[in-house]
Coordinates of C-alpha atoms and ligand atoms in Angstrom, one line a residue:
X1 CA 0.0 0.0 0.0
X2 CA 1.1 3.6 -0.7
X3 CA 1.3 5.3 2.8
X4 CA 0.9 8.5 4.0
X5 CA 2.6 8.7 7.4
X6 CA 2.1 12.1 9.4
X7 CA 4.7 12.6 11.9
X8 CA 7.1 10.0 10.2
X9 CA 9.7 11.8 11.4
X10 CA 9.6 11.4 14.9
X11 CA 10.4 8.7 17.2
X12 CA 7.3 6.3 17.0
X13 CA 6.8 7.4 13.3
X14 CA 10.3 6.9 12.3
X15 CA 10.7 3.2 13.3
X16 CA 7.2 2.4 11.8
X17 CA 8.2 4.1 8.5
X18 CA 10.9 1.2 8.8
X19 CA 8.4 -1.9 8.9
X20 CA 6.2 -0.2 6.5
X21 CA 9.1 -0.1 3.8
X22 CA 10.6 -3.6 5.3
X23 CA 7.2 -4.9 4.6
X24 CA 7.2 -3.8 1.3
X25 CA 4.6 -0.7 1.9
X26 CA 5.7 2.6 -0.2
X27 CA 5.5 5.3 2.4
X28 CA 4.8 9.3 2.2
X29 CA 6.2 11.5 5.1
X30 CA 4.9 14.8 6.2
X31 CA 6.4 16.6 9.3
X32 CA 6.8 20.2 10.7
X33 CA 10.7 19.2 12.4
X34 CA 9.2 20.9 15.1
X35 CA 10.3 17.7 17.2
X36 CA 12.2 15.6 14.8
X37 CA 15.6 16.0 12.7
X38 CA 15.6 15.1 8.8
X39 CA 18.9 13.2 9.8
X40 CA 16.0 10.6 10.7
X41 CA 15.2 10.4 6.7
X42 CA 19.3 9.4 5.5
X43 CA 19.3 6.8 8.8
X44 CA 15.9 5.0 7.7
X45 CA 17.1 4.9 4.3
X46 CA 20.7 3.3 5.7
X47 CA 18.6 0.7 7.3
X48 CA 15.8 -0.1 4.6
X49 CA 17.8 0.7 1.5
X50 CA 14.9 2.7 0.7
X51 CA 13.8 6.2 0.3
X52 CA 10.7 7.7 2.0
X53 CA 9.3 10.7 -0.2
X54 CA 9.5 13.7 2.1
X55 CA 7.7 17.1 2.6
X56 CA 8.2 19.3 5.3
X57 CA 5.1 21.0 7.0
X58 CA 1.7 21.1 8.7
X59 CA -0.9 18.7 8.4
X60 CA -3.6 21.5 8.9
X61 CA -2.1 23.1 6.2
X62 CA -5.0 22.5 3.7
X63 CA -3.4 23.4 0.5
X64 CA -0.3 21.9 1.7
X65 CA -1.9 18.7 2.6
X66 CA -3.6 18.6 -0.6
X67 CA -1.3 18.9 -3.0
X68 CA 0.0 16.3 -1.9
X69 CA -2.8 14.1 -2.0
X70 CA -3.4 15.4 -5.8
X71 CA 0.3 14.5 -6.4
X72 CA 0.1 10.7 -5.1
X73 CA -2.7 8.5 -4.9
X74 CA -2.9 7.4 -1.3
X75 CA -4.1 4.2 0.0
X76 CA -4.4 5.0 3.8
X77 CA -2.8 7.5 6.4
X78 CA -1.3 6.8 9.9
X79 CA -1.4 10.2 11.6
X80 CA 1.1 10.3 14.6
X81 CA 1.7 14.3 13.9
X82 CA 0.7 16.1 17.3
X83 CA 2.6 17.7 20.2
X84 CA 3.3 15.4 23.1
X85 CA 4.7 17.0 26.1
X86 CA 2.6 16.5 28.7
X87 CA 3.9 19.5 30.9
X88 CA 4.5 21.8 28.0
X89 CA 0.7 21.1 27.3
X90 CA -0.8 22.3 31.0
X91 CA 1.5 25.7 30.5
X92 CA 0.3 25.8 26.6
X93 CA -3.1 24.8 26.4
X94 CA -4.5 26.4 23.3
X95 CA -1.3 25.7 21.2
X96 CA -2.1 21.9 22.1
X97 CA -5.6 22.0 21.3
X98 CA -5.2 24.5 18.1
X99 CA -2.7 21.4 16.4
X100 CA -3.7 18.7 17.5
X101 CA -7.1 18.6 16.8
X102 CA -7.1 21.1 13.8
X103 CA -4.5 18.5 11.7
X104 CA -7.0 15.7 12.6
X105 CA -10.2 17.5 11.1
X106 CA -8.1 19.0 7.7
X107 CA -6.5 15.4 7.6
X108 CA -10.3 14.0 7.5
X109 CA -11.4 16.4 5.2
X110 CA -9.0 16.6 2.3
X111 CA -9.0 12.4 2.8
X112 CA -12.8 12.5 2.4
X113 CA -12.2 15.0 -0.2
X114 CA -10.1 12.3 -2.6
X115 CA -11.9 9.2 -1.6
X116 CA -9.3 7.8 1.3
X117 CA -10.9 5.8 3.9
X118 CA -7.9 4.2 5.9
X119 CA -6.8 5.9 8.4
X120 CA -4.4 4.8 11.6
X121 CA -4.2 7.2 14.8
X122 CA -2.0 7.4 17.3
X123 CA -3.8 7.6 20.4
X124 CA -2.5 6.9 23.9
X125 CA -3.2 4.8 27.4
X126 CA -4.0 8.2 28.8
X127 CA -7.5 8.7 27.7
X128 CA -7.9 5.8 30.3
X129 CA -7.5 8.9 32.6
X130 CA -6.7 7.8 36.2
X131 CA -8.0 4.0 35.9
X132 CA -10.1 2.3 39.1
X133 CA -8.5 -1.3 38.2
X134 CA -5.6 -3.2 36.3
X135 CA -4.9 -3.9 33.5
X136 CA -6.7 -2.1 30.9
X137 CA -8.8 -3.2 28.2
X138 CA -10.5 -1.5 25.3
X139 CA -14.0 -1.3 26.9
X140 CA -12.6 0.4 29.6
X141 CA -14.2 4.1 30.5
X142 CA -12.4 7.3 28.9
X143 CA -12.2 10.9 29.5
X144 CA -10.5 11.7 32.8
X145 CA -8.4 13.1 31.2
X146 CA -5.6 14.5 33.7
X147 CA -3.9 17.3 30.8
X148 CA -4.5 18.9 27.6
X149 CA -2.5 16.4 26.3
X150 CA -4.0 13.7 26.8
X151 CA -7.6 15.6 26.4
X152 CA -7.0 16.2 22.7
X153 CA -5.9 12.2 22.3
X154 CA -9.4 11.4 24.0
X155 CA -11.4 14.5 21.4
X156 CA -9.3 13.4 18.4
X157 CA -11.4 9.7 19.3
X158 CA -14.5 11.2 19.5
X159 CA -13.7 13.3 15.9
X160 CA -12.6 9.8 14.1
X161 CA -15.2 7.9 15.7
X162 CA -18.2 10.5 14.8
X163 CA -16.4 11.0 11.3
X164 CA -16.7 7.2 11.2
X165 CA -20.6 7.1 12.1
X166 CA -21.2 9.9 9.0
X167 CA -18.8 7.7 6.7
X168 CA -19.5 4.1 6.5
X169 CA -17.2 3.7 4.4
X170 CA -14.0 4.3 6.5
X171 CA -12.2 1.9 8.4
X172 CA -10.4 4.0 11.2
X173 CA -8.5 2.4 14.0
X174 CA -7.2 3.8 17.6
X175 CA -4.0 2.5 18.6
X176 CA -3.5 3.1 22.3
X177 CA -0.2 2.9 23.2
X178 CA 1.3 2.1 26.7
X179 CA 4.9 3.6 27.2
X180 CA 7.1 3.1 24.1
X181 CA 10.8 2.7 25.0
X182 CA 13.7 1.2 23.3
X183 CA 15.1 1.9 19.6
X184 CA 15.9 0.0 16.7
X185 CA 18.6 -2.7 16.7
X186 CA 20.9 -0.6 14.4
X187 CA 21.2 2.1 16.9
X188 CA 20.6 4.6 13.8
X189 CA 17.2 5.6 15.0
X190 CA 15.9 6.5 18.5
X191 CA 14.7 8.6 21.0
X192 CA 15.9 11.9 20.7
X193 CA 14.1 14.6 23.1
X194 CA 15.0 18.3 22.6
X195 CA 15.7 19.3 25.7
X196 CA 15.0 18.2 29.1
X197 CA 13.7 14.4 28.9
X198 CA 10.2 14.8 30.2
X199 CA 10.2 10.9 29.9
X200 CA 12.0 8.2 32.3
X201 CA 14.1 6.1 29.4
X202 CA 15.4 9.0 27.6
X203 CA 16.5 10.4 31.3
X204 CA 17.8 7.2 32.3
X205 CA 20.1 7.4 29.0
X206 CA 21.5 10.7 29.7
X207 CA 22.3 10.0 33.3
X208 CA 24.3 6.5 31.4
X209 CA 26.3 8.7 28.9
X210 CA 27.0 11.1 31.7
X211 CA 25.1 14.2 30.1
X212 CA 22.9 14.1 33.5
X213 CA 24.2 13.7 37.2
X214 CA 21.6 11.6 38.5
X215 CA 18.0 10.3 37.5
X216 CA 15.7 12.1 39.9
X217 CA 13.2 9.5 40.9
X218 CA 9.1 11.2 40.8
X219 CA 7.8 9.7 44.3
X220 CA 8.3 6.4 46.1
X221 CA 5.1 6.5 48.2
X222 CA 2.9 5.3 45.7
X223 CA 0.8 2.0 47.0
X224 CA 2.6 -0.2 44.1
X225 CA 5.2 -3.1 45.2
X226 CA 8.0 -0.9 45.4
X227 CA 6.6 2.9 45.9
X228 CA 6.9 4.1 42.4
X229 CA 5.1 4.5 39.5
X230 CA 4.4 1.0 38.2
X231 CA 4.4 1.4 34.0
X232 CA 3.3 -1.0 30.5
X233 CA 6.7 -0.5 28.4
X234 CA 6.6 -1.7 25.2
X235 CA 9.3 -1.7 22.6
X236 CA 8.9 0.6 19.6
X237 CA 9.8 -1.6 17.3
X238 CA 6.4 -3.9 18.3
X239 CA 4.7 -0.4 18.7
X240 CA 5.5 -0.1 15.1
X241 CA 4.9 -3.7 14.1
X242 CA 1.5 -3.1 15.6
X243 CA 0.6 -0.7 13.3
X244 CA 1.8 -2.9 10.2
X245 CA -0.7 -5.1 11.2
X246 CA -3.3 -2.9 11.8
X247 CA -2.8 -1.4 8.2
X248 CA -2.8 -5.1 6.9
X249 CA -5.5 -6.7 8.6
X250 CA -7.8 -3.2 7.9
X251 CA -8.1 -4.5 4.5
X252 CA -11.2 -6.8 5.6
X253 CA -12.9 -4.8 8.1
X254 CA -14.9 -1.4 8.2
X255 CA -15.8 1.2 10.8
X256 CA -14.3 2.4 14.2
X257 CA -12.0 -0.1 15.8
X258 CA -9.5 0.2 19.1
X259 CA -6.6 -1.7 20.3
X260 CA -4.5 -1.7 23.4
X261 CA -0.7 -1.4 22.1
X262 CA 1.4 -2.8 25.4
X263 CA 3.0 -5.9 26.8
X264 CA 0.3 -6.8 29.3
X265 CA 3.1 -6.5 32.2
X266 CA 3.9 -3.5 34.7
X267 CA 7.0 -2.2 35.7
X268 CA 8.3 -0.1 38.1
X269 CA 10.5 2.8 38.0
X270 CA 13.4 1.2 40.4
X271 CA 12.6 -1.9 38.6
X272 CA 13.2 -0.5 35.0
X273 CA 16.5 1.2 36.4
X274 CA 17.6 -2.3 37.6
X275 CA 16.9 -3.8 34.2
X276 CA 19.4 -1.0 32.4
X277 CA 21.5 -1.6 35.2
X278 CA 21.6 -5.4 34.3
X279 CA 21.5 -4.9 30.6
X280 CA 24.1 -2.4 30.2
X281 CA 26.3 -3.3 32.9
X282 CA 26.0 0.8 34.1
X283 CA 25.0 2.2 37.7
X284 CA 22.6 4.8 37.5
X285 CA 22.7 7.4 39.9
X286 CA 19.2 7.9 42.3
X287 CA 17.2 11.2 44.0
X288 CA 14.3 10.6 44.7
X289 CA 11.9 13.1 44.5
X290 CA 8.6 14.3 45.8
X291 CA 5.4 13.0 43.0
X292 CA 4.9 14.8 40.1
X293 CA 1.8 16.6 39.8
X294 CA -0.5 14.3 37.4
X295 CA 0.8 10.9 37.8
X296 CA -0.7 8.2 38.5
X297 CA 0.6 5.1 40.4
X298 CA -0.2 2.3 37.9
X299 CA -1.0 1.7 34.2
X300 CA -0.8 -1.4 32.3
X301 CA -2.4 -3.1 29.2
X302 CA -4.6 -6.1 28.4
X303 CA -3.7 -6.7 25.3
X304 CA -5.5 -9.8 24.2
X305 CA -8.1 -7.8 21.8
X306 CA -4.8 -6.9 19.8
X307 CA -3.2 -10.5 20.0
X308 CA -6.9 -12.0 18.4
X309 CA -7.9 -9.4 16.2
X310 CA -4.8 -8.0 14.9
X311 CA -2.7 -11.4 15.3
X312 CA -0.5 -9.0 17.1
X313 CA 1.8 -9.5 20.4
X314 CA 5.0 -7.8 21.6
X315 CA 7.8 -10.0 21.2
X316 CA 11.0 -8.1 22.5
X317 CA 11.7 -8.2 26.1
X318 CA 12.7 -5.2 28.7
X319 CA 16.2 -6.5 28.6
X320 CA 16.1 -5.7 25.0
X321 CA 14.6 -2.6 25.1
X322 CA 17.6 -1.4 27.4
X323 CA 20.1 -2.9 25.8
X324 CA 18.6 -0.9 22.5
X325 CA 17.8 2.3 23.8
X326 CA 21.6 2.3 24.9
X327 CA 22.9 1.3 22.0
X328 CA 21.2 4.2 20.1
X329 CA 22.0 6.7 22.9
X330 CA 25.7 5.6 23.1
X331 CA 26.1 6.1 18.9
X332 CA 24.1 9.1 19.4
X333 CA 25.1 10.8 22.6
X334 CA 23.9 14.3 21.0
X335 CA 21.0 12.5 19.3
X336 CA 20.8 13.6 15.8
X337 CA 22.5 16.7 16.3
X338 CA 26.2 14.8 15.9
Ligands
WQD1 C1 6.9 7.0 33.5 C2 7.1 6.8 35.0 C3 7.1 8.8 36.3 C4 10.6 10.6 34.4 C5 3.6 9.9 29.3 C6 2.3 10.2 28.5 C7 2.0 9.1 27.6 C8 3.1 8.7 26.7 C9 4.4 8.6 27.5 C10 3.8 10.8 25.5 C11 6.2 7.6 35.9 C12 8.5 8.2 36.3 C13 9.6 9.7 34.7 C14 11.6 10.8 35.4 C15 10.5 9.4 36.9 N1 3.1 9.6 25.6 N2 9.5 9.2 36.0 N3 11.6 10.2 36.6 O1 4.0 9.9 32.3 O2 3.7 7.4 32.1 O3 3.4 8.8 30.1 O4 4.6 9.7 28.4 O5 4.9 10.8 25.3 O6 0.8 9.4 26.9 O7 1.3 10.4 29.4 O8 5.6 8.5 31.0 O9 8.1 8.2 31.0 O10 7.1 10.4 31.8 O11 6.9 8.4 33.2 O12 10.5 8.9 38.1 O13 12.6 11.6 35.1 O14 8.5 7.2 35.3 O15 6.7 9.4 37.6 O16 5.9 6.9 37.1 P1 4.1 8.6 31.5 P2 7.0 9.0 31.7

């Protein structure tokens, strides 16, 4: 299938526009760089031998968005464009709000507009809000939403899944992921947060290559089995292999469909730090810290609506997701600034 992937150049993105051309999928990119470098474009052709076409810019950029769809006949879309900082979104509201919705709803229209009715969305275990019981499963209640962030994940449902109702003929699917961690086996491709890591692998990295003194540890007095925050951490290379077969196994079914994207298991903070440890044969440096505001103490996935209806299950262990993430960050310590 020809591919249009928003946000391909970004972490998730970039290691599913890998399996989609490994799999023999041709594959469009459109991305602002806002978050991501085009070095990601030269290291996804080194590993695929293969060259995603590229355009730089906004999804909600109608006449943008629609030239390209005049200029190549498109089979389906997987949208991952959006902002995802979950602090920078409770400082920056509207500017969270204003994208990520407003790319979803131009997306939808100009895809309406020439007669595409695939479409793939990155959604997230945070519309679960702050759960009641463990693990998580599709029919589970949505909503409590606990940041803008994770608000416009839940809304940009509802749009697909009303579009859906006032389109028979789409087939749209939510993929909720857990917490992606890990990179691809090369070490060419990863992680690579500007800034500040507001998430706990890319910290834990930096505090291994020595760019951070110590990995400052967000509560211990959380009523898991250890104190901290108890995690579903799934590799990105499954993430991304989950949405291979979500493309593939679309081609039978219609109408608005959602799947859990996680390993079924939980993991604790200290616990995930141990496994690095282990893995990479590196001490990481502990503070621990009061809670931060918005956390909640557990989140996991039940995952066996993916495994039956998408014939999908993640494979790679947490071993190997440390052992991966390090490799990428040792190759890269600036990321793809080198
Ligand atoms: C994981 C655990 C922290 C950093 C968010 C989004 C989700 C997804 C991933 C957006 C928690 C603890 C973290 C640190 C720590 N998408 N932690 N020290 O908050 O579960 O999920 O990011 O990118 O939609 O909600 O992920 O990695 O920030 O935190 O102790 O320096 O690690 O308290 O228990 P989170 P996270």
């Amino acid at each position: 299938m020809r591919v249009l992937v928003t946000g391909g150049a970004g972490y998730i993105g970039s290691h599913t526009v890998v399996e989609l051309l490994t799999h023999g999928h041709e594959v469009i990119i459109i991305d602002d760089l806002s978050n991501s470098k085009k070095e990601v474009l030269n290291r996804i052709q080194t590993i695929t031998q293969k060259v995603p076409t590229f355009y730089q810019g906004q999804v909600q950029d109608e006449p943008f968005l629609t030239q390209i769809f005049t200029t190549h006949s498109i089979d389906a879309v997987i949208h991952f464009a959006g902002y995802k900082a979950v602090g920078e979104s409770v400082e920056k509201p509207l500017k969270y709000f204003e994208n990520n919705l407003l790319s979803t709803i131009v997306l939808l229209r100009v895809m309406e507009q020439f007669n595409v009715h695939k479409l793939v969305f990155s959604s997230s275990a945070t519309v679960y809000g702050t759960p009641t019981k463990m693990p998580l499963t599709e029919e589970d209640p949505i909503g409590g939403t606990t940041n803008p962030y994770g608000a416009t994940k839940f809304m940009n449902e509802l749009i697909i899944k009303d579009y859906c109702v006032a389109h028979p003929e789409m087939a749209a699917t939510m993929l909720r992921y857990f917490n992606p961690i890990g990179a691809h086996v090369s070490g060419l491709i990863g992680e690579d947060p500007q800034g500040i890591p507001n998430n706990l692998m890319p910290f834990i990295t930096q505090v291994a290559i020595g760019k951070r003194p110590e990995l400052n540890v967000f509560g211990n007095d959380y009523p898991t089995r250890d104190g901290t925050g108890i995690r579903d951490y799934i590799h990105v290379v499954d993430l991304a292999l989950g949405h291979v077969a979500s493309l593939e196994t679309m081609q039978q079914n219609k109408g608005y469909v959602v799947f859990n994207l996680g390993t079924g298991k939980g993991t604790s903070v200290l616990e995930l730090v141990a496994a690095f440890e282990q893995a990479n044969g590196v001490k990481i440096p502990l503070r621990i810290q009061p809670r931060r505001s918005g956390d909640i103490a557990e989140n996991y996935a039940d995952c066996t609506k993916s495994k039956h209806e998408l014939g999908w299950v993640a494979t790679r262990s947490l071993i190997d997701a440390c052992r991966d993430s390090w490799r990428w960050q040792s190759k890269n310590p600036k990321g793809y600034n080198q």
